[in-house]
Tab-separated table of C-alpha atoms in Angstrom:
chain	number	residue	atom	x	y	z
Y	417	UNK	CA	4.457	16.005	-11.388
Y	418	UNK	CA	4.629	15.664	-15.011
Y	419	UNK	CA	4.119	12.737	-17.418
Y	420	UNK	CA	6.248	13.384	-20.270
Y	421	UNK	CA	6.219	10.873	-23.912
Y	422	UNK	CA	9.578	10.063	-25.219
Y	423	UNK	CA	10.854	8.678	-28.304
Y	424	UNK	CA	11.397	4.527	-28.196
Y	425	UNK	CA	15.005	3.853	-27.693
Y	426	UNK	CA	15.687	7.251	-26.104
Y	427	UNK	CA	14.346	6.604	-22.257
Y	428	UNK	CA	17.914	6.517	-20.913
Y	429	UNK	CA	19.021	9.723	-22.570
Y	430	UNK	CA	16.186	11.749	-21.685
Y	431	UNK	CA	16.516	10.725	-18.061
Y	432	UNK	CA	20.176	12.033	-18.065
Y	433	UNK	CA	19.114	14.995	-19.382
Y	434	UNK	CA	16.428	16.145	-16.909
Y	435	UNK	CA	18.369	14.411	-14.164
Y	436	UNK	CA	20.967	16.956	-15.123
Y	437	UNK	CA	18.877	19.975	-14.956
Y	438	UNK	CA	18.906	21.916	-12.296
Y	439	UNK	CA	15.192	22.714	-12.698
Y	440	UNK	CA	14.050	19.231	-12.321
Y	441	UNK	CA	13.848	17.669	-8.972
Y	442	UNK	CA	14.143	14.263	-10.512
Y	443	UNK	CA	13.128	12.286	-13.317
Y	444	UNK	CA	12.439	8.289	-13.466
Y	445	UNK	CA	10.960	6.648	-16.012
Y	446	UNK	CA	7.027	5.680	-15.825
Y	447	UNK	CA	6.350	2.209	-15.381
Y	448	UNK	CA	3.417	0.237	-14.781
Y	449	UNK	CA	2.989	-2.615	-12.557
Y	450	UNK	CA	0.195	-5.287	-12.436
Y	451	UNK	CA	-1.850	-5.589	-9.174
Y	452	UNK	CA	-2.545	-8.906	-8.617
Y	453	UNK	CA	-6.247	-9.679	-7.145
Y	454	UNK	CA	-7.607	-12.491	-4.408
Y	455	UNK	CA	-9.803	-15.222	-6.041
Y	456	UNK	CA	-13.267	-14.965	-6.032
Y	457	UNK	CA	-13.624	-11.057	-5.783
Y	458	UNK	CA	-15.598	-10.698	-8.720
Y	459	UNK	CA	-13.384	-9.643	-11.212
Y	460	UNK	CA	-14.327	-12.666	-13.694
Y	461	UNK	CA	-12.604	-16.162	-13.212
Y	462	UNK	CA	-10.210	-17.085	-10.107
Y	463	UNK	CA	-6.224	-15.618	-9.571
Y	464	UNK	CA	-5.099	-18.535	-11.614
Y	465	UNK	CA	-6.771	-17.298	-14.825
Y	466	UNK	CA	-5.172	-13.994	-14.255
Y	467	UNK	CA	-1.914	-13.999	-16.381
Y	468	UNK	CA	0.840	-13.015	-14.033
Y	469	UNK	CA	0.137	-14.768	-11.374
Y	470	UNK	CA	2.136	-17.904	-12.198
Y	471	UNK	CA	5.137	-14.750	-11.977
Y	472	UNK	CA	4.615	-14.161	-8.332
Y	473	UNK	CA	7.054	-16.709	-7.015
Y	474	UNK	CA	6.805	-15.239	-3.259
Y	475	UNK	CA	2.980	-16.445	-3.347
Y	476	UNK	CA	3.073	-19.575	-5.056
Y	477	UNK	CA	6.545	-21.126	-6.023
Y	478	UNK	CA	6.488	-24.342	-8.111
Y	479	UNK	CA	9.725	-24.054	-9.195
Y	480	UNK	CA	8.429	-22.546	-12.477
Y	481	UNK	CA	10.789	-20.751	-15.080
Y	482	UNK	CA	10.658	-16.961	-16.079
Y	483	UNK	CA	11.786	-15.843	-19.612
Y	484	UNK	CA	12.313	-12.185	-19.650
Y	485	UNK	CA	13.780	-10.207	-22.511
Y	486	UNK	CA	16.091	-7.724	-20.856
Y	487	UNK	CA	16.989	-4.931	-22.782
Y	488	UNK	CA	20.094	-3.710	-21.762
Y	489	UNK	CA	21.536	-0.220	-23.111
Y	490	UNK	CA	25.271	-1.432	-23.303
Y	491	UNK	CA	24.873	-5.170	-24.309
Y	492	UNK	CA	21.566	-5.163	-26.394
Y	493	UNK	CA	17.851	-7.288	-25.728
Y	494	UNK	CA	18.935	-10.447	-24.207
Y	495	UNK	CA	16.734	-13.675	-23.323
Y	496	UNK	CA	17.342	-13.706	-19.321
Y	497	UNK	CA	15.693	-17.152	-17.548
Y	498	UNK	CA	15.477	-17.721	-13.803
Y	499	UNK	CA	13.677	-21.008	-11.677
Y	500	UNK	CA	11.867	-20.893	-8.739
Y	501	UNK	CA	12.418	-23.107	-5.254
Y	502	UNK	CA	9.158	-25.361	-5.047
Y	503	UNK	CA	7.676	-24.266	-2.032
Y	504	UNK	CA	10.004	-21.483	-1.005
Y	505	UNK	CA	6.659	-19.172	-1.154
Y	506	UNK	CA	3.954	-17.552	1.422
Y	507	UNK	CA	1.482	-20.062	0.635
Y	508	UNK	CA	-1.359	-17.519	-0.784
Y	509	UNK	CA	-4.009	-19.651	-2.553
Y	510	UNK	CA	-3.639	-21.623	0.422
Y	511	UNK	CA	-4.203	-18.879	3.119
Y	512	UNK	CA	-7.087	-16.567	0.521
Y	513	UNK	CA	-8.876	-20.418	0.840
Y	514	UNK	CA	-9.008	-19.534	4.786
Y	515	UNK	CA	-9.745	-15.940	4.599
Y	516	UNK	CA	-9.734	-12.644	2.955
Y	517	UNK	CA	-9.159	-10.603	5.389
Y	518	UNK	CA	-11.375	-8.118	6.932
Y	519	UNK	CA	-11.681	-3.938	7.666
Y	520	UNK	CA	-10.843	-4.443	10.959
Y	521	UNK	CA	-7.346	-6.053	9.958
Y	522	UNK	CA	-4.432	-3.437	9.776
Y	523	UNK	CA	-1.410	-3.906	7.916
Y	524	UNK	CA	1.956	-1.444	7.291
Y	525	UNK	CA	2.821	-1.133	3.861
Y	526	UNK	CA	6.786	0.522	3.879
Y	527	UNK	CA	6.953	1.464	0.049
Y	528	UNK	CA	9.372	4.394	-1.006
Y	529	UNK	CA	7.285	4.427	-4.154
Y	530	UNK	CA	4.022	5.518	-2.604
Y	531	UNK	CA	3.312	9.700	-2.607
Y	532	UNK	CA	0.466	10.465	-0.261
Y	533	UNK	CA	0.034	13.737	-1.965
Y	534	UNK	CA	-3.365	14.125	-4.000
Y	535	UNK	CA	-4.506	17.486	-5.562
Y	536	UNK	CA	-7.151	18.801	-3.070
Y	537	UNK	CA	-6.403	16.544	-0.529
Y	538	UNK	CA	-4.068	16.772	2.994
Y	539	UNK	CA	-1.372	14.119	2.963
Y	540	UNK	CA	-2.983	12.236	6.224
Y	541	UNK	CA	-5.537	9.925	5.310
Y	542	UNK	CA	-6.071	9.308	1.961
Y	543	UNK	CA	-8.336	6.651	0.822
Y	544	UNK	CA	-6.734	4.065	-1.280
Y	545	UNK	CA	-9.524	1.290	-1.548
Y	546	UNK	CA	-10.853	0.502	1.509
Y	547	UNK	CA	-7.503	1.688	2.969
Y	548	UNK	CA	-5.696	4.923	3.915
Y	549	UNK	CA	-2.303	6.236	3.380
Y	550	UNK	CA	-2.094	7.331	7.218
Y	551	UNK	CA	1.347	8.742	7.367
Y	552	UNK	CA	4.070	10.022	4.810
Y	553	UNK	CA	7.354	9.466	6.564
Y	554	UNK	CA	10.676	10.707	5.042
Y	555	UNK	CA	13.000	7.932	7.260
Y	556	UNK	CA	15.874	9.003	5.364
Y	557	UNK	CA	15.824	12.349	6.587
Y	558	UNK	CA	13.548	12.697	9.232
Y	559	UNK	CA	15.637	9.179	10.825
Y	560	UNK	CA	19.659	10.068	11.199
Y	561	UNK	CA	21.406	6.903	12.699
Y	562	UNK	CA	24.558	5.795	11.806
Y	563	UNK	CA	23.293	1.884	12.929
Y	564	UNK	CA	22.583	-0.570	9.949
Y	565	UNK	CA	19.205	-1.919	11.770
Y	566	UNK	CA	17.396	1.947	10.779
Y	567	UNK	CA	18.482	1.497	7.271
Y	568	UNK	CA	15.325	1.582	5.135
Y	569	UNK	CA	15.451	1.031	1.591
C-alpha cells in the first residue's frame, strides 16, 4: 500500500489516472473517520463533550439538523442540510448507562473496509484493541450465488 499527497482540487483526476493504470491494483482516496468513544472511559469529559457525537443520528436521534458543505466536481461546494427522526435511533447513552460491555462479549463486525493484513503479522488474529480481526473473508468471490439474500455490500 502506498499513501500518496496530491495537489488540492486534483483528488478526482489523480484517481482516474492510477485507476487507469494497469500497474495499480486500485486507488481510492484516503479519508479519515472519527471513532466515537463510550462515556466515562477516561478520555477526558463524557461522549457528549466529544464533537461529533450530536452527528451520529443511529445512536442518539433528536431530530437534529446536519449542515454539510458538499463539494461536488460537476456542480461546485454546495450547503447540503438533512433532519433527523426523534427517536428513530439505538438508544446508546441509554444502553452505555447499563453497561459497557465486557471481554467475554463477541460481536461480528462485516466491514469491506477492514484489511487484516499487517507487516509481520498472519492475517488470522490480529489484535485490534482488545479485539481480533479473526477471519478475512472475500464473500464476493469466495461466495457465488445468484440469490439476492448472499449479496454483501
Amino acid at each position: 500500500v502506498h499513501v500518496l499527497q496530491v495537489p488540492v482540487g486534483t483528488v478526482e483526476a489523480q484517481l482516474a489516472r492510477f485507476n487507469q493504470n494497469p500497474n495499480v491494483l486500485y486507488a481510492e482516496p484516503d479519508i479519515n473517520h472519527i471513532v466515537q468513544y463510550v462515556p466515562n472511559e477516561g478520555l477526558g469529559g463524557s461522549i457528549y463533550a466529544s464533537d461529533y457525537f450530536s452527528e451520529q443520528w443511529a445512536l442518539n436521534n433528536t431530530g437534529q439538523v446536519h449542515s454539510t458543505v458538499v463539494n461536488d466536481p460537476l456542480f461546485g461546494p454546495y450547503l447540503d442540510e438533512a433532519s433527523g427522526l426523534p427517536g428513530a435511533d439505538i438508544n446508546a447513552p441509554e444502553a452505555w448507562d447499563m453497561t459497557k460491555g465486557s471481554s467475554a462479549v463477541k460481536i461480528a463486525i462485516l466491514d469491506s473496509g477492514i484489511d487484516c493484513r499487517m507487516a509481520g503479522d498472519s492475517v488470522s488474529s490480529i489484535e485490534f484493541g482488545n479485539g481480533k480481526c479473526v477471519e478475512q473473508q472475500k464473500f464476493v468471490t469466495d461466495y457465488q450465488s445468484d440469490t439476492l439474500e448472499d449479496v454483501v455490500g
